[in-house]
XYZ file of C-alpha atoms in Angstrom:
525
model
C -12.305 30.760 -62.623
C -10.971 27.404 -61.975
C -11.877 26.212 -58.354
C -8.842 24.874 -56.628
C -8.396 21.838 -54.826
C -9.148 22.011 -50.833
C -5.402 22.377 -49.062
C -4.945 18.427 -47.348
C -4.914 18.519 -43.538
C -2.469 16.390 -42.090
C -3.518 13.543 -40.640
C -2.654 12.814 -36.881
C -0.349 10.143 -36.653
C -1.842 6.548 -36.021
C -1.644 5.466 -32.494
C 0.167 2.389 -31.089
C -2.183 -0.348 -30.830
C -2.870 -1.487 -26.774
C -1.658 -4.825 -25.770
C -3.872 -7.222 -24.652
C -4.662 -6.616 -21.092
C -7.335 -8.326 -18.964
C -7.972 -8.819 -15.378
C -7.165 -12.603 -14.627
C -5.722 -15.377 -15.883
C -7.138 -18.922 -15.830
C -5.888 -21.128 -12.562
C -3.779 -24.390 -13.497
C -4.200 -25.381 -9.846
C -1.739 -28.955 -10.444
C 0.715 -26.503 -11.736
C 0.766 -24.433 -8.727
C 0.999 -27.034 -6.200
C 4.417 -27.911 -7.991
C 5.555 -24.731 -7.632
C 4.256 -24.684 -3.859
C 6.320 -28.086 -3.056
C 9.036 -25.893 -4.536
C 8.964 -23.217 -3.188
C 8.935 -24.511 0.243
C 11.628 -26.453 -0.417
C 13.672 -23.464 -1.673
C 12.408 -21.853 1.957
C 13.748 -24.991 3.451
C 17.464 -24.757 1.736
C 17.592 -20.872 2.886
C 16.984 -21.912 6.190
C 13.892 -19.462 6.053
C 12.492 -19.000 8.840
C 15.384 -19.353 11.166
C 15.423 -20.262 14.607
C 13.422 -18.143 16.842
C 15.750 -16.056 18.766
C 13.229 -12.853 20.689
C 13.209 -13.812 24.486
C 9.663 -13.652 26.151
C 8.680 -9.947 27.155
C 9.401 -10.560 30.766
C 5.636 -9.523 31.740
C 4.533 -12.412 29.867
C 2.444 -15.395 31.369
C 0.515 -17.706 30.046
C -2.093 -16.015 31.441
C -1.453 -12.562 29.920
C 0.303 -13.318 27.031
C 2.510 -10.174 25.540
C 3.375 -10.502 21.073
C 6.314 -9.368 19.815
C 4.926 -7.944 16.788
C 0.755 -7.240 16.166
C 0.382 -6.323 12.003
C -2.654 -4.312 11.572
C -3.625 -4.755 7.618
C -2.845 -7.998 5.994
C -2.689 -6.389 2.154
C 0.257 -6.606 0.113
C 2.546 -4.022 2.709
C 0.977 -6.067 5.830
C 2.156 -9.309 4.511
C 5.346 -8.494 3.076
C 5.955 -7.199 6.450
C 5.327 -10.065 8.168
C 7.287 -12.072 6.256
C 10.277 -10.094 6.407
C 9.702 -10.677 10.441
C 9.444 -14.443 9.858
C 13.299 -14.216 7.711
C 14.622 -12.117 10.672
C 13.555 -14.957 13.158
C 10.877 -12.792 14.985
C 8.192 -15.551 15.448
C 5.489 -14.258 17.803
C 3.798 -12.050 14.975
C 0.295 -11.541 14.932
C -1.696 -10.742 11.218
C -4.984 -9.057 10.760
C -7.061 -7.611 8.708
C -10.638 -6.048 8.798
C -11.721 -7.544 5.275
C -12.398 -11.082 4.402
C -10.161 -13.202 2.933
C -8.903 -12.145 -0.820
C -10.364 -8.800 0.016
C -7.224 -7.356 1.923
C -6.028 -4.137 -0.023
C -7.553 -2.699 -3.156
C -7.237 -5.435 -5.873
C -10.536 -7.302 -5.259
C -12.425 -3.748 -4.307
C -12.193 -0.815 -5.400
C -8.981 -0.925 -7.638
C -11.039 -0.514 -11.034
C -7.622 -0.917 -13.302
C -7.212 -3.786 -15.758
C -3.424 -4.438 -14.597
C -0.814 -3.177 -12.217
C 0.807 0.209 -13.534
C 4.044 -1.392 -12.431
C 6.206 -3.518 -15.234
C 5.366 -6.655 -15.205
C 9.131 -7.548 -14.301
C 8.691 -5.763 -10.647
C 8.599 -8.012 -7.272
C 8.920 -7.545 -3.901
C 6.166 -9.768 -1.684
C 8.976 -12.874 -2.860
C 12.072 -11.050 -0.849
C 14.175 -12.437 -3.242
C 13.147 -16.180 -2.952
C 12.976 -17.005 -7.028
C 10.217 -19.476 -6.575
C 8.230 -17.235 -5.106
C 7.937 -14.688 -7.637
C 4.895 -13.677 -9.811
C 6.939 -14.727 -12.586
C 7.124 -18.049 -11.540
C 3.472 -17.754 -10.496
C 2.747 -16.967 -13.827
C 5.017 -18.987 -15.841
C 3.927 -22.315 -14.039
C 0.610 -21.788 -15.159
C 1.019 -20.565 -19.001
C 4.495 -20.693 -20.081
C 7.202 -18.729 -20.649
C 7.024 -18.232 -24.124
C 5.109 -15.627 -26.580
C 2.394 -17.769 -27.469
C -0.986 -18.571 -25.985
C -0.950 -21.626 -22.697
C -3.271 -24.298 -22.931
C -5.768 -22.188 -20.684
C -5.721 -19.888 -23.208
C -3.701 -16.851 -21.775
C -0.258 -15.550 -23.242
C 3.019 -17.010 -21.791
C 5.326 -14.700 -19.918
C 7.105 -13.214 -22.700
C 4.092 -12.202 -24.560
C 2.407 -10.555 -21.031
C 2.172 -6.604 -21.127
C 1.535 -6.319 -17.678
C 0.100 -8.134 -14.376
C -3.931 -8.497 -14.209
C -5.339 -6.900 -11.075
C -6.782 -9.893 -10.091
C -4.057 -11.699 -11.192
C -1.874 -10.339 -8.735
C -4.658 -10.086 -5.642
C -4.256 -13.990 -5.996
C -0.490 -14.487 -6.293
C -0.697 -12.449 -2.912
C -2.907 -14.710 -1.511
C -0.592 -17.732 -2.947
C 2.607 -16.453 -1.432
C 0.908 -15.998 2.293
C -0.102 -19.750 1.512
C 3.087 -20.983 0.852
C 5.035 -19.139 3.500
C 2.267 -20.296 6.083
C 1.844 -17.363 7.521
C -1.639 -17.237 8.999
C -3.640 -13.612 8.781
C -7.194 -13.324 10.758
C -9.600 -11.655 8.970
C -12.435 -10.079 10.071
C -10.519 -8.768 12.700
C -9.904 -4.581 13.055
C -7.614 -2.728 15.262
C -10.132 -0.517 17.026
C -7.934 1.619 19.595
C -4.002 1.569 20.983
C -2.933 2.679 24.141
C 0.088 1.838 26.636
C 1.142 1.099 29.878
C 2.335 3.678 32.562
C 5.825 2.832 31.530
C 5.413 2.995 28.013
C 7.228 -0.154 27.599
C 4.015 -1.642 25.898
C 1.093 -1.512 24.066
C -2.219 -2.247 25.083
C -4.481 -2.604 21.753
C -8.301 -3.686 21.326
C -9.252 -5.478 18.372
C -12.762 -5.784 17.029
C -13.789 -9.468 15.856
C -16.462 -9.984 12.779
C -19.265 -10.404 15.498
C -18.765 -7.383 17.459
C -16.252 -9.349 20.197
C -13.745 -6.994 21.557
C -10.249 -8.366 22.493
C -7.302 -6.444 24.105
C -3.761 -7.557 23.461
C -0.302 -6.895 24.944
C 2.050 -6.170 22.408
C 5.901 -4.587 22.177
C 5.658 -3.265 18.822
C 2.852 -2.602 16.373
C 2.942 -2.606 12.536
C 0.123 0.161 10.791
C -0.181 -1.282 7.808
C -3.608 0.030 6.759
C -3.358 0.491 3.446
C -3.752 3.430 1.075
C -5.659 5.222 3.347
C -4.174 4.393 6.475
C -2.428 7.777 6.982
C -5.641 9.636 6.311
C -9.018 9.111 4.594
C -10.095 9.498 0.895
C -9.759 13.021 -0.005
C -13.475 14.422 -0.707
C -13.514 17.963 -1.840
C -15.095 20.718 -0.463
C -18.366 22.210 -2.221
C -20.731 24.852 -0.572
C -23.862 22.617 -1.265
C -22.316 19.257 -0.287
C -22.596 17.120 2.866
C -21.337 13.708 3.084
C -24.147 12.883 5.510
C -26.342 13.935 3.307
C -29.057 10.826 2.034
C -29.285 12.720 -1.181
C -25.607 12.007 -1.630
C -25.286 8.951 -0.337
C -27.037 7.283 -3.735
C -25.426 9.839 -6.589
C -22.077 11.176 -5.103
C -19.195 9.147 -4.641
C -15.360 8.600 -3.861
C -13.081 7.080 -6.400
C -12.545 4.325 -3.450
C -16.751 3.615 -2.751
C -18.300 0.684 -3.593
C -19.947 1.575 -6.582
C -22.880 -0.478 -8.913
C -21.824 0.577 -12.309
C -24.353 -2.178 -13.683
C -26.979 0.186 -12.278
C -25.836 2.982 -14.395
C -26.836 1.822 -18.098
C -28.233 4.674 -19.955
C -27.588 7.312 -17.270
C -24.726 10.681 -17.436
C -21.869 10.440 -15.306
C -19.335 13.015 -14.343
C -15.952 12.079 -12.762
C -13.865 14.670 -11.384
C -9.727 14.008 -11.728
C -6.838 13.496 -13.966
C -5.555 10.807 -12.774
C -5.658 6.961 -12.980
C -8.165 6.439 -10.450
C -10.727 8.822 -12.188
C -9.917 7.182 -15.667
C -10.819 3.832 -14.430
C -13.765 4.669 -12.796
C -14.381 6.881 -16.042
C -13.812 3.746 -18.287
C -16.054 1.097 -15.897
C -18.777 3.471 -16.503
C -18.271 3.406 -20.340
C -18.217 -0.563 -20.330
C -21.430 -0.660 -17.809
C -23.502 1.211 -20.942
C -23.832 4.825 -19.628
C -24.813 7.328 -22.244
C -22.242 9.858 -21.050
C -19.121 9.754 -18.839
C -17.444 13.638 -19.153
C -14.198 13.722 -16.946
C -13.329 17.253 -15.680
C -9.409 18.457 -14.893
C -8.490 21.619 -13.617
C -5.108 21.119 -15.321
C -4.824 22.776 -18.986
C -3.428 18.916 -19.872
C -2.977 16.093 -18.191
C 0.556 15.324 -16.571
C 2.672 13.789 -19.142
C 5.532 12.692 -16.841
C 5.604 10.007 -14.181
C 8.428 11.181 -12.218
C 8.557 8.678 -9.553
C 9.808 6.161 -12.044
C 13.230 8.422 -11.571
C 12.619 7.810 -7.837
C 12.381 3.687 -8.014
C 15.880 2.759 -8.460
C 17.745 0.826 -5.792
C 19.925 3.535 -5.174
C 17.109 6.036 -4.574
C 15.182 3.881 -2.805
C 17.725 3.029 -0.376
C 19.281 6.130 -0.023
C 16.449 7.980 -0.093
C 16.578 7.929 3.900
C 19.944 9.033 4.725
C 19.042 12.301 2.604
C 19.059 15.741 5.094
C 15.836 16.810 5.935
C 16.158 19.705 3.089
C 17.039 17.538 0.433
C 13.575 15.136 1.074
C 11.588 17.581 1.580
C 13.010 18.567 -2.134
C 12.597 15.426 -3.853
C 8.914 14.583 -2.731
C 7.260 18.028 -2.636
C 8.518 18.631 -6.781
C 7.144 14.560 -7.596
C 3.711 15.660 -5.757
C 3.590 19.078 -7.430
C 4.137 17.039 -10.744
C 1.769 14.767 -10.017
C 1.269 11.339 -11.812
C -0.062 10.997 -15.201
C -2.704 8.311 -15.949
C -1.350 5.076 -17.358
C -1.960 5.479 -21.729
C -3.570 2.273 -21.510
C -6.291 3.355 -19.067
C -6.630 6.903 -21.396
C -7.384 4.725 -24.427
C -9.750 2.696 -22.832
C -11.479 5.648 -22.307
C -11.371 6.993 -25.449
C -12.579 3.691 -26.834
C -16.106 5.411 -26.421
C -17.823 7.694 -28.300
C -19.521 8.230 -24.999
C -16.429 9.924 -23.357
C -15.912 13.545 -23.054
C -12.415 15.462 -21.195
C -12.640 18.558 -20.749
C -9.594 20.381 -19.529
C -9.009 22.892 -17.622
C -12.009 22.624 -16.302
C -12.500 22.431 -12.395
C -16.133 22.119 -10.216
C -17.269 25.212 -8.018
C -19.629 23.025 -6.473
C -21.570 19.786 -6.501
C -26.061 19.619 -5.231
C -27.644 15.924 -5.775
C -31.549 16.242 -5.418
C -33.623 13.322 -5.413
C -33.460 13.319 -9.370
C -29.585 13.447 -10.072
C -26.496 16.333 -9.225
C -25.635 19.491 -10.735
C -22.428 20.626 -11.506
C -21.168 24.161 -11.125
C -18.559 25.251 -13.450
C -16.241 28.774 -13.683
C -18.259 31.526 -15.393
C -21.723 30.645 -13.990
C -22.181 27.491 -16.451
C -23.938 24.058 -14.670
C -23.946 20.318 -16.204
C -26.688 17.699 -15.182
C -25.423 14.403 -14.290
C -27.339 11.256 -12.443
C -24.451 10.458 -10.526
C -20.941 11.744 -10.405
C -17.280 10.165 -8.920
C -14.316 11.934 -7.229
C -11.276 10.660 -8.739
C -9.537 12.584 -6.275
C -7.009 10.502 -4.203
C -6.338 9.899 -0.516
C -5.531 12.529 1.614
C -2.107 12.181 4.456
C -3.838 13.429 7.884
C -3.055 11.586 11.214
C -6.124 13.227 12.457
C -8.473 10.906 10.501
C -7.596 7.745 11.733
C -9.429 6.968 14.820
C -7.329 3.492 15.900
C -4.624 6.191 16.895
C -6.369 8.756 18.208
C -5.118 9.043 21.658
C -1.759 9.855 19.928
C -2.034 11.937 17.457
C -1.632 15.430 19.071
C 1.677 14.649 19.826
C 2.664 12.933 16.353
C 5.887 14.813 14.941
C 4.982 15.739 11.324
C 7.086 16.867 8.885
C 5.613 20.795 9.422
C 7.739 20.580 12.242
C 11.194 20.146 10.405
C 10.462 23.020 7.478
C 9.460 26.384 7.644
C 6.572 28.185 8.197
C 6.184 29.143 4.989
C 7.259 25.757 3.211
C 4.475 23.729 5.151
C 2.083 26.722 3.929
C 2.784 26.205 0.479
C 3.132 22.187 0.216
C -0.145 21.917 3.129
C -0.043 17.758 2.905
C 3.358 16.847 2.548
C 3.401 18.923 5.949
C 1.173 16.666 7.622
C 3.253 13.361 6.565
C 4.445 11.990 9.634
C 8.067 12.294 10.282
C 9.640 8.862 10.833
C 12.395 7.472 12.212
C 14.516 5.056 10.362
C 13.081 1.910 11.154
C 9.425 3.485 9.987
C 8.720 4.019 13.753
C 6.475 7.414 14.770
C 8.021 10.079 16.511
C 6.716 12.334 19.049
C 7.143 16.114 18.530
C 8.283 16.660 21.931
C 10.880 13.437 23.020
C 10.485 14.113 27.122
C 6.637 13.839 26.484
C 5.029 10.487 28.061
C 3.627 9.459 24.979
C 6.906 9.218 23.231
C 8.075 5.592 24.194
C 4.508 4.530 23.255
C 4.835 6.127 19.978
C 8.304 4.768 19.158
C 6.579 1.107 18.587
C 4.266 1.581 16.086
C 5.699 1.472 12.811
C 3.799 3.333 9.909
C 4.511 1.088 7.005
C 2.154 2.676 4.245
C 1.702 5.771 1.950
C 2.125 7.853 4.937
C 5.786 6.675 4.657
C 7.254 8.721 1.991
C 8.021 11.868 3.130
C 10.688 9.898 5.225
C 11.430 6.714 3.333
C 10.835 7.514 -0.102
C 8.119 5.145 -1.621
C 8.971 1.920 -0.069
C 5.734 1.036 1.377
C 2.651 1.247 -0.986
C 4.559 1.435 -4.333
C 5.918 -2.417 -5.598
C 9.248 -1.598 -6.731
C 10.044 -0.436 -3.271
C 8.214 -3.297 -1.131
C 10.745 -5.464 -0.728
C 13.099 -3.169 0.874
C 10.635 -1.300 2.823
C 9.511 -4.638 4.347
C 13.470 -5.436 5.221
C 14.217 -2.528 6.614
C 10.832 -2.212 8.906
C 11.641 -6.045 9.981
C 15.443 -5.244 10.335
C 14.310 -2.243 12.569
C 11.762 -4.200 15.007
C 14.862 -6.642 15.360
C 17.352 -4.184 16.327
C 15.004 -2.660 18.920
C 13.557 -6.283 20.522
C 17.322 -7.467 20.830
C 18.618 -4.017 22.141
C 15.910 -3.637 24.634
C 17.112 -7.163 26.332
C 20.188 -6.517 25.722
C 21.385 -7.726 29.084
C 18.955 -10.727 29.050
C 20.886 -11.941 25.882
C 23.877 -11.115 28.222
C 22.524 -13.738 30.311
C 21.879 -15.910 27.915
C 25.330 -15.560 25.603
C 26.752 -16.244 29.304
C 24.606 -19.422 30.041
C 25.432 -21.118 27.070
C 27.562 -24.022 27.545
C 27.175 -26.484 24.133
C 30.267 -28.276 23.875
C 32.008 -28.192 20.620
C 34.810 -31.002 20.835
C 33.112 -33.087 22.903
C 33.794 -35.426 20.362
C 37.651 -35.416 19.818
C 39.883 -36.014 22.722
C 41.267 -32.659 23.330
C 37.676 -32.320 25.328
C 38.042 -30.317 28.604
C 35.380 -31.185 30.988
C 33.367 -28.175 31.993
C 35.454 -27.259 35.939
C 32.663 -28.119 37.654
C 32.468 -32.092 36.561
C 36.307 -32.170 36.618
């Protein structure tokens, strides 16, 4: 019998290729001090920042000086804030930050992309000023064109998408430029108020263990990813964070981590999204012999649905949505969940090294002096020398110690669905519920906590229950920051109200002094 030819399988269609992608650019710093000179003169035609216009808190002295505005975080949501402050004319702003310099937010830690997941055509730290837009950033340095700069990176046109580093320093570039100063090495440490409520009394912890306590009337919480919570470590029956033999193999997704250290050893990552990818991949490029990444999802998420939610419609409107219709929105883009960029999946599966298994979720996690086994469904176990959680950041009031004192009486969004909503959808539950100038609510309004609470201003992840994502997300930054500064202006002018009474009253600046229809104020008649 004649054999017969095998039947042809068909082949999987070839993939796209990636775009170039790297971390950072060269620095053409000539070409950046034109676009500084610029800029600031662009500030300058704007009249940006105007006059100063806040009266004094009237328990102010020299002595015992009172801020308008303290900014806990300078990172990209800190800054942005504070620089919306400086174009509403609210001067007396204070900026710090825990971190050194450059090391404010993720970008220089432990963000472990290659670029932004955001277009590269997004802004939002600028506020609209032209000159101060990564674009311009960018294009001063290497063109606007398709083809390679001098310093050897692609001009604007030919950019995929915005280095990580890249942007950290743009950040850092724009705070320059605007001259607005940031401390670093400075934490908020605890917040309380006076009897009245009427301000805030906050210590701040210096770099050499120097406490400090400030007066201020309004407080921005701009703590970054994690400032509503804490990274969200998972639960295992043979796991304890304070325990040493952890401390070396198990990690969070937000650690610092030696991946240099790791050559030759098996890694497991638990997570589908970007986070554990990137951590996956950093492990691949560091030389380990094995990175597997476990999902308990049958396949990864294949639809970023907050990209329907970044629109300037949604992402002003978002607010003035009922309570039902939020609660809606933001529980179904959770439940989605985000996918993982396809750049970050492919440089993953770049290496032969890399394993995904699906469908796949931990029972439980035991390091030993020698590495960390893995429990999986059905009794089976993996070895691994270290692993990661890729797992996120959790939303929990109740893990941030700076607001302790408070956060009993924090309203939360559990308190404005039912019983058996907040049971199903646990952490959108504990998102705070804002007001609409991002201040914090308390959950009972006659209790004596609740003046203190309504200046401090939660401008981070923690924000989107009530905002939408206008204050961790770029496409939303720039309105998130003008609304938050709009807000603090509203409340500084209404609370001395009748002081600017007094002072619309006082004001007696002739205007036709110089023509001769000039009536002499009565009193010099």
């Amino acid at each position: 019998m004649a054999s017969q030819d095998p039947v042809p399988t068909p082949a999987e269609p070839a993939l796209p290729a990636v775009p170039l992608q790297f971390v950072a650019s060269p620095r053409h710093t000539e070409a950046l001090d034109r676009l500084t000179a610029q800029a600031r003169a662009d500030l300058e035609r704007i009249n940006v920042p105007p006059p100063a216009w806040v009266l004094p808190a009237e328990s102010s002295t020299p002595e015992s000086p009172v801020l308008d505005v303290l900014v806990a975080g300078a990172g990209m949501c800190g800054q942005t804030a504070a620089f919306a402050l400086r174009r509403e004319g609210v001067t007396d702003v204070r900026v710090i930050d825990r971190a050194a310099r450059g090391e404010e937010g993720p970008w220089g830690t432990y963000a472990r992309m290659l670029t932004l997941r955001s277009p590269k055509h997004i802004g939002g730290p600028e506020l609209g000023v032209p000159s101060l837009s990564f674009r311009a950033w960018y294009e001063a340095q290497h063109g606007e064109g398709a083809v390679l700069s001098g310093l050897g990176a692609p001009g604007w046109q030919a950019l995929h998408k915005i280095g990580r580093v890249d942007w950290r320093d743009y950040l850092l570039w724009v705070r320059d430029t605007v001259g607005l100063p940031v401390e670093n090495g400075v934490a908020l440490n605890s917040v309380s108020h006076s009897d009245d409520g009427q301000l805030l009394h906050i210590t701040l912890e210096h770099a050499d263990g120097r406490r400090e306590t400030v007066r201020a009337r309004q407080l921005v919480l701009a703590l970054g990813r994690d400032g509503s919570g804490a990274p969200r470590w998972p639960d295992f029956p043979s796991l304890r964070r304070d325990d040493p033999l952890a401390a070396a193999r198990v990690f969070h997704s937000a650690d610092p981590i030696d991946f240099q250290g790791w050559e030759g050893c098996r890694i497991g990552v638990l997570g589908a999204g970007a986070s554990a990818f990137d951590n996956a991949a950093c492990a691949l490029e560091a030389g380990a012999a094995n990175v597997t990444l476990f999902a308990r999802r049958a396949h990864l998420p294949q639809v970023n649905k907050s990209k329907a939610a970044s629109n300037h419609g949604f992402l002003r409107g978002f607010e003035g949505l009922d309570d039902a219709r939020k609660w809606r929105v933001y529980t179904y883009i959770f439940d989605e969940q985000v996918p993982p960029p396809w750049e970050t999946v492919r440089r993953c599966d770049a290496h032969d090294a890399f394993e995904l298994r699906l469908g796949t979720p931990w029972v439980d996690v035991a390091p030993d002096e020698d590495g960390v086994t893995v429990t999986l469904p059905n009794g089976g176990m993996e070895r691994f020398d270290a692993v990661i959680f890729g797992t996120g950041f959790d939303v929990d009031l109740l893990d941030r110690p700076e607001i302790a004192a408070y956060t009993a009486q924090i309203d939360t969004w559990a308190h404005h669905v039912s019983a058996t909503e907040a049971e199903r959808h646990p952490e959108p539950a504990r998102f705070p519920y804002l007001g609409a100038g991002f201040e914090m609510r308390s959950a009972d309004a006659a209790h004596p906590q609740a003046a203190a609470l309504a200046r401090m201003r939660l401008f981070n992840w923690g924000a989107t229950m009530s905002h939408g994502a206008l204050a961790g997300d770029i496409p939303g930054l720039a309105i998130g920051a003008a609304r938050l500064a709009q807000g603090i202006a509203r409340d500084l002018f209404v609370e001395d109200a009748d002081r600017h009474w007094d002072r619309l009253q006082a004001h007696d600046e002739p205007e036709l002094i110089a023509t001769r229809w000039y009536v002499p104020p009565a009193s010099d008649a």
